[in-house]
Amino acid sequence: MQPEVAKEPSREAAVVLAIQALGWIAADDEVFPLFMTATGSSMSDLRARAADPEFLAAVLDFLLQDDRWVVAFCDADGHPYTAPQAARAALPGGAVMNWT
């Protein structure tokens, strides 16, 4: 029996996961201010760009900075720990570079 190969999520699935991550970030009193400062976003930016794939890529980039955040988000939303990185790869700018 061969091991199951994880496939990259569709862009739509990646957007959904990133929106869930944004919700998790916004609900965390310690992480949310860090996100706002790091991204320079305002509340109106969040409302206006919450479904923008480029903004959501930045959300996942932020989340992926700290393994504790990834674990907490994935545990809260029932995702495997590899899901945020896989979703990030499906959004703009997430392609893995091939240097060969």
PDB file of N, CA and C in Angstrom:
ATOM      1  N   MET A   1       0.829  -1.172   0.000  1.00  0.00           N
ATOM      2  CA  MET A   1       0.000   0.000   0.000  1.00  0.00           C
ATOM      3  C   MET A   1       0.880   1.245   0.000  1.00  0.00           C
ATOM      4  N   GLN A   2       0.589   2.175  -0.914  1.00  0.00           N
ATOM      5  CA  GLN A   2       1.394   3.391  -1.011  1.00  0.00           C
ATOM      6  C   GLN A   2       0.865   4.449  -0.062  1.00  0.00           C
ATOM      7  N   PRO A   3       1.786   5.293   0.452  1.00  0.00           N
ATOM      8  CA  PRO A   3       1.333   6.364   1.338  1.00  0.00           C
ATOM      9  C   PRO A   3       0.491   7.366   0.565  1.00  0.00           C
ATOM     10  N   GLU A   4      -0.431   7.990   1.278  1.00  0.00           N
ATOM     11  CA  GLU A   4      -1.280   9.003   0.662  1.00  0.00           C
ATOM     12  C   GLU A   4      -0.451  10.246   0.387  1.00  0.00           C
ATOM     13  N   VAL A   5      -0.572  10.782  -0.820  1.00  0.00           N
ATOM     14  CA  VAL A   5       0.165  11.978  -1.206  1.00  0.00           C
ATOM     15  C   VAL A   5      -0.748  13.185  -1.012  1.00  0.00           C
ATOM     16  N   ALA A   6      -0.264  14.154  -0.265  1.00  0.00           N
ATOM     17  CA  ALA A   6      -1.050  15.371  -0.056  1.00  0.00           C
ATOM     18  C   ALA A   6      -1.044  16.193  -1.328  1.00  0.00           C
ATOM     19  N   LYS A   7      -2.224  16.635  -1.733  1.00  0.00           N
ATOM     20  CA  LYS A   7      -2.277  17.469  -2.923  1.00  0.00           C
ATOM     21  C   LYS A   7      -2.490  18.912  -2.528  1.00  0.00           C
ATOM     22  N   GLU A   8      -2.025  19.795  -3.380  1.00  0.00           N
ATOM     23  CA  GLU A   8      -2.190  21.224  -3.137  1.00  0.00           C
ATOM     24  C   GLU A   8      -3.665  21.576  -3.266  1.00  0.00           C
ATOM     25  N   PRO A   9      -4.176  22.381  -2.360  1.00  0.00           N
ATOM     26  CA  PRO A   9      -5.592  22.747  -2.444  1.00  0.00           C
ATOM     27  C   PRO A   9      -5.859  23.652  -3.642  1.00  0.00           C
ATOM     28  N   SER A  10      -7.103  23.691  -4.074  1.00  0.00           N
ATOM     29  CA  SER A  10      -7.488  24.628  -5.127  1.00  0.00           C
ATOM     30  C   SER A  10      -7.353  26.042  -4.579  1.00  0.00           C
ATOM     31  N   ARG A  11      -7.338  27.008  -5.478  1.00  0.00           N
ATOM     32  CA  ARG A  11      -7.259  28.396  -5.025  1.00  0.00           C
ATOM     33  C   ARG A  11      -8.463  28.725  -4.140  1.00  0.00           C
ATOM     34  N   GLU A  12      -9.635  28.218  -4.515  1.00  0.00           N
ATOM     35  CA  GLU A  12     -10.836  28.498  -3.729  1.00  0.00           C
ATOM     36  C   GLU A  12     -10.709  27.934  -2.310  1.00  0.00           C
ATOM     37  N   ALA A  13     -10.198  26.713  -2.196  1.00  0.00           N
ATOM     38  CA  ALA A  13     -10.008  26.108  -0.876  1.00  0.00           C
ATOM     39  C   ALA A  13      -8.952  26.871  -0.079  1.00  0.00           C
ATOM     40  N   ALA A  14      -7.925  27.350  -0.760  1.00  0.00           N
ATOM     41  CA  ALA A  14      -6.884  28.129  -0.093  1.00  0.00           C
ATOM     42  C   ALA A  14      -7.442  29.450   0.425  1.00  0.00           C
ATOM     43  N   VAL A  15      -8.310  30.082  -0.362  1.00  0.00           N
ATOM     44  CA  VAL A  15      -8.943  31.330   0.061  1.00  0.00           C
ATOM     45  C   VAL A  15      -9.800  31.083   1.305  1.00  0.00           C
ATOM     46  N   VAL A  16     -10.565  30.008   1.301  1.00  0.00           N
ATOM     47  CA  VAL A  16     -11.413  29.688   2.458  1.00  0.00           C
ATOM     48  C   VAL A  16     -10.553  29.481   3.706  1.00  0.00           C
ATOM     49  N   LEU A  17      -9.481  28.726   3.584  1.00  0.00           N
ATOM     50  CA  LEU A  17      -8.612  28.483   4.734  1.00  0.00           C
ATOM     51  C   LEU A  17      -7.996  29.791   5.212  1.00  0.00           C
ATOM     52  N   ALA A  18      -7.572  30.646   4.294  1.00  0.00           N
ATOM     53  CA  ALA A  18      -6.963  31.921   4.680  1.00  0.00           C
ATOM     54  C   ALA A  18      -7.974  32.832   5.370  1.00  0.00           C
ATOM     55  N   ILE A  19      -9.225  32.818   4.919  1.00  0.00           N
ATOM     56  CA  ILE A  19     -10.267  33.593   5.589  1.00  0.00           C
ATOM     57  C   ILE A  19     -10.493  33.052   7.005  1.00  0.00           C
ATOM     58  N   GLN A  20     -10.453  31.735   7.149  1.00  0.00           N
ATOM     59  CA  GLN A  20     -10.561  31.141   8.482  1.00  0.00           C
ATOM     60  C   GLN A  20      -9.385  31.576   9.350  1.00  0.00           C
ATOM     61  N   ALA A  21      -8.192  31.614   8.764  1.00  0.00           N
ATOM     62  CA  ALA A  21      -7.004  32.054   9.508  1.00  0.00           C
ATOM     63  C   ALA A  21      -7.149  33.517   9.926  1.00  0.00           C
ATOM     64  N   LEU A  22      -7.675  34.344   9.037  1.00  0.00           N
ATOM     65  CA  LEU A  22      -7.896  35.747   9.376  1.00  0.00           C
ATOM     66  C   LEU A  22      -8.870  35.861  10.547  1.00  0.00           C
ATOM     67  N   GLY A  23      -9.910  35.062  10.523  1.00  0.00           N
ATOM     68  CA  GLY A  23     -10.860  35.055  11.636  1.00  0.00           C
ATOM     69  C   GLY A  23     -10.203  34.630  12.933  1.00  0.00           C
ATOM     70  N   TRP A  24      -9.346  33.608  12.866  1.00  0.00           N
ATOM     71  CA  TRP A  24      -8.645  33.151  14.065  1.00  0.00           C
ATOM     72  C   TRP A  24      -7.727  34.253  14.591  1.00  0.00           C
ATOM     73  N   ILE A  25      -6.993  34.896  13.688  1.00  0.00           N
ATOM     74  CA  ILE A  25      -6.087  35.978  14.081  1.00  0.00           C
ATOM     75  C   ILE A  25      -6.880  37.107  14.741  1.00  0.00           C
ATOM     76  N   ALA A  26      -7.989  37.497  14.112  1.00  0.00           N
ATOM     77  CA  ALA A  26      -8.796  38.612  14.628  1.00  0.00           C
ATOM     78  C   ALA A  26      -9.386  38.303  16.001  1.00  0.00           C
ATOM     79  N   ALA A  27      -9.627  37.039  16.287  1.00  0.00           N
ATOM     80  CA  ALA A  27     -10.227  36.646  17.564  1.00  0.00           C
ATOM     81  C   ALA A  27      -9.205  36.519  18.691  1.00  0.00           C
ATOM     82  N   ASP A  28      -7.921  36.538  18.350  1.00  0.00           N
ATOM     83  CA  ASP A  28      -6.884  36.363  19.367  1.00  0.00           C
ATOM     84  C   ASP A  28      -6.379  37.734  19.820  1.00  0.00           C
ATOM     85  N   ASP A  29      -6.606  38.055  21.083  1.00  0.00           N
ATOM     86  CA  ASP A  29      -6.261  39.376  21.614  1.00  0.00           C
ATOM     87  C   ASP A  29      -4.767  39.682  21.599  1.00  0.00           C
ATOM     88  N   GLU A  30      -3.933  38.661  21.583  1.00  0.00           N
ATOM     89  CA  GLU A  30      -2.488  38.890  21.541  1.00  0.00           C
ATOM     90  C   GLU A  30      -1.963  38.939  20.108  1.00  0.00           C
ATOM     91  N   VAL A  31      -2.486  38.102  19.246  1.00  0.00           N
ATOM     92  CA  VAL A  31      -1.977  37.999  17.877  1.00  0.00           C
ATOM     93  C   VAL A  31      -2.524  39.115  16.985  1.00  0.00           C
ATOM     94  N   PHE A  32      -3.771  39.496  17.174  1.00  0.00           N
ATOM     95  CA  PHE A  32      -4.400  40.481  16.288  1.00  0.00           C
ATOM     96  C   PHE A  32      -3.649  41.820  16.244  1.00  0.00           C
ATOM     97  N   PRO A  33      -3.272  42.397  17.386  1.00  0.00           N
ATOM     98  CA  PRO A  33      -2.522  43.652  17.294  1.00  0.00           C
ATOM     99  C   PRO A  33      -1.181  43.495  16.577  1.00  0.00           C
ATOM    100  N   LEU A  34      -0.548  42.341  16.746  1.00  0.00           N
ATOM    101  CA  LEU A  34       0.713  42.083  16.037  1.00  0.00           C
ATOM    102  C   LEU A  34       0.482  42.041  14.528  1.00  0.00           C
ATOM    103  N   PHE A  35      -0.622  41.406  14.127  1.00  0.00           N
ATOM    104  CA  PHE A  35      -0.971  41.336  12.709  1.00  0.00           C
ATOM    105  C   PHE A  35      -1.217  42.735  12.140  1.00  0.00           C
ATOM    106  N   MET A  36      -1.991  43.530  12.865  1.00  0.00           N
ATOM    107  CA  MET A  36      -2.315  44.877  12.388  1.00  0.00           C
ATOM    108  C   MET A  36      -1.049  45.715  12.241  1.00  0.00           C
ATOM    109  N   THR A  37      -0.151  45.605  13.204  1.00  0.00           N
ATOM    110  CA  THR A  37       1.105  46.349  13.146  1.00  0.00           C
ATOM    111  C   THR A  37       1.999  45.838  12.023  1.00  0.00           C
ATOM    112  N   ALA A  38       2.136  44.530  11.924  1.00  0.00           N
ATOM    113  CA  ALA A  38       3.027  43.942  10.918  1.00  0.00           C
ATOM    114  C   ALA A  38       2.571  44.243   9.494  1.00  0.00           C
ATOM    115  N   THR A  39       1.271  44.256   9.278  1.00  0.00           N
ATOM    116  CA  THR A  39       0.752  44.470   7.921  1.00  0.00           C
ATOM    117  C   THR A  39       0.454  45.930   7.629  1.00  0.00           C
ATOM    118  N   GLY A  40       0.378  46.743   8.673  1.00  0.00           N
ATOM    119  CA  GLY A  40       0.011  48.140   8.473  1.00  0.00           C
ATOM    120  C   GLY A  40      -1.440  48.297   8.060  1.00  0.00           C
ATOM    121  N   SER A  41      -2.243  47.288   8.330  1.00  0.00           N
ATOM    122  CA  SER A  41      -3.651  47.291   7.932  1.00  0.00           C
ATOM    123  C   SER A  41      -4.498  48.071   8.934  1.00  0.00           C
ATOM    124  N   SER A  42      -5.566  48.634   8.413  1.00  0.00           N
ATOM    125  CA  SER A  42      -6.584  49.257   9.259  1.00  0.00           C
ATOM    126  C   SER A  42      -7.814  48.356   9.237  1.00  0.00           C
ATOM    127  N   MET A  43      -8.762  48.656  10.081  1.00  0.00           N
ATOM    128  CA  MET A  43     -10.003  47.875  10.082  1.00  0.00           C
ATOM    129  C   MET A  43     -10.713  47.995   8.730  1.00  0.00           C
ATOM    130  N   SER A  44     -10.665  49.163   8.118  1.00  0.00           N
ATOM    131  CA  SER A  44     -11.304  49.315   6.804  1.00  0.00           C
ATOM    132  C   SER A  44     -10.570  48.488   5.750  1.00  0.00           C
ATOM    133  N   ASP A  45      -9.246  48.353   5.871  1.00  0.00           N
ATOM    134  CA  ASP A  45      -8.486  47.484   4.965  1.00  0.00           C
ATOM    135  C   ASP A  45      -8.958  46.040   5.101  1.00  0.00           C
ATOM    136  N   LEU A  46      -9.157  45.603   6.339  1.00  0.00           N
ATOM    137  CA  LEU A  46      -9.602  44.222   6.572  1.00  0.00           C
ATOM    138  C   LEU A  46     -10.953  43.979   5.908  1.00  0.00           C
ATOM    139  N   ARG A  47     -11.858  44.913   6.092  1.00  0.00           N
ATOM    140  CA  ARG A  47     -13.188  44.749   5.496  1.00  0.00           C
ATOM    141  C   ARG A  47     -13.114  44.756   3.971  1.00  0.00           C
ATOM    142  N   ALA A  48     -12.329  45.653   3.422  1.00  0.00           N
ATOM    143  CA  ALA A  48     -12.262  45.819   1.972  1.00  0.00           C
ATOM    144  C   ALA A  48     -11.509  44.684   1.277  1.00  0.00           C
ATOM    145  N   ARG A  49     -10.536  44.104   1.958  1.00  0.00           N
ATOM    146  CA  ARG A  49      -9.664  43.136   1.289  1.00  0.00           C
ATOM    147  C   ARG A  49      -9.772  41.713   1.833  1.00  0.00           C
ATOM    148  N   ALA A  50     -10.766  41.443   2.652  1.00  0.00           N
ATOM    149  CA  ALA A  50     -10.872  40.140   3.312  1.00  0.00           C
ATOM    150  C   ALA A  50     -10.989  38.967   2.346  1.00  0.00           C
ATOM    151  N   ALA A  51     -11.412  39.199   1.120  1.00  0.00           N
ATOM    152  CA  ALA A  51     -11.520  38.109   0.140  1.00  0.00           C
ATOM    153  C   ALA A  51     -10.501  38.246  -0.992  1.00  0.00           C
ATOM    154  N   ASP A  52      -9.589  39.189  -0.884  1.00  0.00           N
ATOM    155  CA  ASP A  52      -8.564  39.421  -1.910  1.00  0.00           C
ATOM    156  C   ASP A  52      -7.450  38.382  -1.752  1.00  0.00           C
ATOM    157  N   PRO A  53      -7.212  37.547  -2.774  1.00  0.00           N
ATOM    158  CA  PRO A  53      -6.200  36.500  -2.647  1.00  0.00           C
ATOM    159  C   PRO A  53      -4.807  37.022  -2.283  1.00  0.00           C
ATOM    160  N   GLU A  54      -4.437  38.199  -2.757  1.00  0.00           N
ATOM    161  CA  GLU A  54      -3.116  38.735  -2.413  1.00  0.00           C
ATOM    162  C   GLU A  54      -3.051  39.114  -0.934  1.00  0.00           C
ATOM    163  N   PHE A  55      -4.104  39.717  -0.410  1.00  0.00           N
ATOM    164  CA  PHE A  55      -4.148  40.048   1.013  1.00  0.00           C
ATOM    165  C   PHE A  55      -4.170  38.774   1.853  1.00  0.00           C
ATOM    166  N   LEU A  56      -4.942  37.800   1.414  1.00  0.00           N
ATOM    167  CA  LEU A  56      -5.018  36.537   2.151  1.00  0.00           C
ATOM    168  C   LEU A  56      -3.687  35.798   2.137  1.00  0.00           C
ATOM    169  N   ALA A  57      -2.902  35.967   1.074  1.00  0.00           N
ATOM    170  CA  ALA A  57      -1.553  35.399   1.057  1.00  0.00           C
ATOM    171  C   ALA A  57      -0.729  36.027   2.174  1.00  0.00           C
ATOM    172  N   ALA A  58      -0.880  37.344   2.374  1.00  0.00           N
ATOM    173  CA  ALA A  58      -0.167  38.026   3.457  1.00  0.00           C
ATOM    174  C   ALA A  58      -0.638  37.529   4.822  1.00  0.00           C
ATOM    175  N   VAL A  59      -1.930  37.215   4.930  1.00  0.00           N
ATOM    176  CA  VAL A  59      -2.458  36.661   6.182  1.00  0.00           C
ATOM    177  C   VAL A  59      -1.743  35.352   6.506  1.00  0.00           C
ATOM    178  N   LEU A  60      -1.636  34.481   5.503  1.00  0.00           N
ATOM    179  CA  LEU A  60      -0.970  33.195   5.741  1.00  0.00           C
ATOM    180  C   LEU A  60       0.524  33.376   5.970  1.00  0.00           C
ATOM    181  N   ASP A  61       1.153  34.322   5.259  1.00  0.00           N
ATOM    182  CA  ASP A  61       2.568  34.603   5.522  1.00  0.00           C
ATOM    183  C   ASP A  61       2.769  34.984   6.983  1.00  0.00           C
ATOM    184  N   PHE A  62       1.875  35.825   7.504  1.00  0.00           N
ATOM    185  CA  PHE A  62       1.963  36.234   8.905  1.00  0.00           C
ATOM    186  C   PHE A  62       1.781  35.028   9.827  1.00  0.00           C
ATOM    187  N   LEU A  63       0.733  34.256   9.602  1.00  0.00           N
ATOM    188  CA  LEU A  63       0.455  33.094  10.444  1.00  0.00           C
ATOM    189  C   LEU A  63       1.638  32.133  10.471  1.00  0.00           C
ATOM    190  N   LEU A  64       2.251  31.921   9.315  1.00  0.00           N
ATOM    191  CA  LEU A  64       3.335  30.946   9.196  1.00  0.00           C
ATOM    192  C   LEU A  64       4.638  31.385   9.865  1.00  0.00           C
ATOM    193  N   GLN A  65       4.674  32.604  10.381  1.00  0.00           N
ATOM    194  CA  GLN A  65       5.873  33.084  11.072  1.00  0.00           C
ATOM    195  C   GLN A  65       6.101  32.395  12.415  1.00  0.00           C
ATOM    196  N   ASP A  66       5.055  31.830  12.983  1.00  0.00           N
ATOM    197  CA  ASP A  66       5.185  31.259  14.328  1.00  0.00           C
ATOM    198  C   ASP A  66       4.487  29.900  14.378  1.00  0.00           C
ATOM    199  N   ASP A  67       5.245  28.874  14.639  1.00  0.00           N
ATOM    200  CA  ASP A  67       4.681  27.523  14.689  1.00  0.00           C
ATOM    201  C   ASP A  67       3.566  27.404  15.730  1.00  0.00           C
ATOM    202  N   ARG A  68       3.672  28.143  16.822  1.00  0.00           N
ATOM    203  CA  ARG A  68       2.623  28.086  17.848  1.00  0.00           C
ATOM    204  C   ARG A  68       1.296  28.586  17.291  1.00  0.00           C
ATOM    205  N   TRP A  69       1.344  29.623  16.451  1.00  0.00           N
ATOM    206  CA  TRP A  69       0.122  30.148  15.833  1.00  0.00           C
ATOM    207  C   TRP A  69      -0.470  29.126  14.878  1.00  0.00           C
ATOM    208  N   VAL A  70       0.404  28.490  14.089  1.00  0.00           N
ATOM    209  CA  VAL A  70      -0.062  27.476  13.138  1.00  0.00           C
ATOM    210  C   VAL A  70      -0.760  26.351  13.884  1.00  0.00           C
ATOM    211  N   VAL A  71      -0.129  25.860  14.932  1.00  0.00           N
ATOM    212  CA  VAL A  71      -0.701  24.760  15.713  1.00  0.00           C
ATOM    213  C   VAL A  71      -2.028  25.188  16.336  1.00  0.00           C
ATOM    214  N   ALA A  72      -2.065  26.370  16.930  1.00  0.00           N
ATOM    215  CA  ALA A  72      -3.292  26.835  17.582  1.00  0.00           C
ATOM    216  C   ALA A  72      -4.416  27.014  16.564  1.00  0.00           C
ATOM    217  N   PHE A  73      -4.115  27.608  15.415  1.00  0.00           N
ATOM    218  CA  PHE A  73      -5.134  27.784  14.376  1.00  0.00           C
ATOM    219  C   PHE A  73      -5.631  26.432  13.877  1.00  0.00           C
ATOM    220  N   CYS A  74      -4.713  25.545  13.546  1.00  0.00           N
ATOM    221  CA  CYS A  74      -5.101  24.240  13.012  1.00  0.00           C
ATOM    222  C   CYS A  74      -5.896  23.427  14.030  1.00  0.00           C
ATOM    223  N   ASP A  75      -5.486  23.472  15.283  1.00  0.00           N
ATOM    224  CA  ASP A  75      -6.229  22.765  16.325  1.00  0.00           C
ATOM    225  C   ASP A  75      -7.636  23.346  16.469  1.00  0.00           C
ATOM    226  N   ALA A  76      -7.745  24.669  16.425  1.00  0.00           N
ATOM    227  CA  ALA A  76      -9.049  25.323  16.596  1.00  0.00           C
ATOM    228  C   ALA A  76      -9.997  25.039  15.442  1.00  0.00           C
ATOM    229  N   ASP A  77      -9.447  24.957  14.221  1.00  0.00           N
ATOM    230  CA  ASP A  77     -10.297  24.807  13.037  1.00  0.00           C
ATOM    231  C   ASP A  77     -10.284  23.401  12.441  1.00  0.00           C
ATOM    232  N   GLY A  78      -9.544  22.487  13.073  1.00  0.00           N
ATOM    233  CA  GLY A  78      -9.549  21.102  12.631  1.00  0.00           C
ATOM    234  C   GLY A  78      -8.795  20.829  11.338  1.00  0.00           C
ATOM    235  N   HIS A  79      -7.745  21.593  11.098  1.00  0.00           N
ATOM    236  CA  HIS A  79      -6.931  21.388   9.899  1.00  0.00           C
ATOM    237  C   HIS A  79      -5.654  20.635  10.256  1.00  0.00           C
ATOM    238  N   PRO A  80      -5.085  19.894   9.303  1.00  0.00           N
ATOM    239  CA  PRO A  80      -3.753  19.334   9.549  1.00  0.00           C
ATOM    240  C   PRO A  80      -2.743  20.479   9.614  1.00  0.00           C
ATOM    241  N   TYR A  81      -1.662  20.268  10.316  1.00  0.00           N
ATOM    242  CA  TYR A  81      -0.670  21.326  10.505  1.00  0.00           C
ATOM    243  C   TYR A  81      -0.016  21.781   9.202  1.00  0.00           C
ATOM    244  N   THR A  82      -0.104  20.989   8.180  1.00  0.00           N
ATOM    245  CA  THR A  82       0.478  21.350   6.884  1.00  0.00           C
ATOM    246  C   THR A  82      -0.466  22.194   6.030  1.00  0.00           C
ATOM    247  N   ALA A  83      -1.702  22.341   6.449  1.00  0.00           N
ATOM    248  CA  ALA A  83      -2.705  23.028   5.628  1.00  0.00           C
ATOM    249  C   ALA A  83      -2.379  24.500   5.337  1.00  0.00           C
ATOM    250  N   PRO A  84      -1.930  25.296   6.320  1.00  0.00           N
ATOM    251  CA  PRO A  84      -1.639  26.695   5.993  1.00  0.00           C
ATOM    252  C   PRO A  84      -0.537  26.853   4.942  1.00  0.00           C
ATOM    253  N   GLN A  85       0.514  26.052   5.028  1.00  0.00           N
ATOM    254  CA  GLN A  85       1.597  26.147   4.036  1.00  0.00           C
ATOM    255  C   GLN A  85       1.104  25.704   2.667  1.00  0.00           C
ATOM    256  N   ALA A  86       0.313  24.657   2.614  1.00  0.00           N
ATOM    257  CA  ALA A  86      -0.229  24.196   1.329  1.00  0.00           C
ATOM    258  C   ALA A  86      -1.157  25.250   0.731  1.00  0.00           C
ATOM    259  N   ALA A  87      -1.970  25.872   1.575  1.00  0.00           N
ATOM    260  CA  ALA A  87      -2.853  26.934   1.085  1.00  0.00           C
ATOM    261  C   ALA A  87      -2.036  28.117   0.593  1.00  0.00           C
ATOM    262  N   ARG A  88      -0.990  28.448   1.313  1.00  0.00           N
ATOM    263  CA  ARG A  88      -0.144  29.576   0.896  1.00  0.00           C
ATOM    264  C   ARG A  88       0.444  29.330  -0.483  1.00  0.00           C
ATOM    265  N   ALA A  89       0.818  28.095  -0.766  1.00  0.00           N
ATOM    266  CA  ALA A  89       1.401  27.760  -2.073  1.00  0.00           C
ATOM    267  C   ALA A  89       0.396  27.950  -3.209  1.00  0.00           C
ATOM    268  N   ALA A  90      -0.897  27.871  -2.892  1.00  0.00           N
ATOM    269  CA  ALA A  90      -1.934  27.998  -3.919  1.00  0.00           C
ATOM    270  C   ALA A  90      -2.352  29.446  -4.176  1.00  0.00           C
ATOM    271  N   LEU A  91      -1.858  30.369  -3.363  1.00  0.00           N
ATOM    272  CA  LEU A  91      -2.223  31.774  -3.507  1.00  0.00           C
ATOM    273  C   LEU A  91      -1.107  32.542  -4.218  1.00  0.00           C
ATOM    274  N   PRO A  92      -1.390  33.757  -4.688  1.00  0.00           N
ATOM    275  CA  PRO A  92      -0.381  34.534  -5.435  1.00  0.00           C
ATOM    276  C   PRO A  92       0.942  34.649  -4.682  1.00  0.00           C
ATOM    277  N   GLY A  93       2.028  34.393  -5.397  1.00  0.00           N
ATOM    278  CA  GLY A  93       3.359  34.493  -4.825  1.00  0.00           C
ATOM    279  C   GLY A  93       3.788  33.300  -4.009  1.00  0.00           C
ATOM    280  N   GLY A  94       2.992  32.255  -3.992  1.00  0.00           N
ATOM    281  CA  GLY A  94       3.294  31.108  -3.143  1.00  0.00           C
ATOM    282  C   GLY A  94       3.999  29.969  -3.833  1.00  0.00           C
ATOM    283  N   ALA A  95       4.254  30.084  -5.111  1.00  0.00           N
ATOM    284  CA  ALA A  95       4.903  28.995  -5.848  1.00  0.00           C
ATOM    285  C   ALA A  95       6.308  28.750  -5.298  1.00  0.00           C
ATOM    286  N   VAL A  96       6.654  27.500  -5.181  1.00  0.00           N
ATOM    287  CA  VAL A  96       7.982  27.127  -4.723  1.00  0.00           C
ATOM    288  C   VAL A  96       8.968  27.384  -5.854  1.00  0.00           C
ATOM    289  N   MET A  97      10.044  28.066  -5.515  1.00  0.00           N
ATOM    290  CA  MET A  97      11.063  28.380  -6.510  1.00  0.00           C
ATOM    291  C   MET A  97      11.860  27.128  -6.878  1.00  0.00           C
ATOM    292  N   ASN A  98      12.114  26.951  -8.139  1.00  0.00           N
ATOM    293  CA  ASN A  98      12.951  25.867  -8.622  1.00  0.00           C
ATOM    294  C   ASN A  98      14.218  26.497  -9.184  1.00  0.00           C
ATOM    295  N   TRP A  99      15.311  26.296  -8.501  1.00  0.00           N
ATOM    296  CA  TRP A  99      16.544  26.962  -8.872  1.00  0.00           C
ATOM    297  C   TRP A  99      17.426  26.140  -9.800  1.00  0.00           C
ATOM    298  N   THR A 100      16.921  25.046 -10.324  1.00  0.00           N
ATOM    299  CA  THR A 100      17.745  24.225 -11.214  1.00  0.00           C
ATOM    300  C   THR A 100      17.576  24.638 -12.649  1.00  0.00           C
TER     301      THR A 100
END
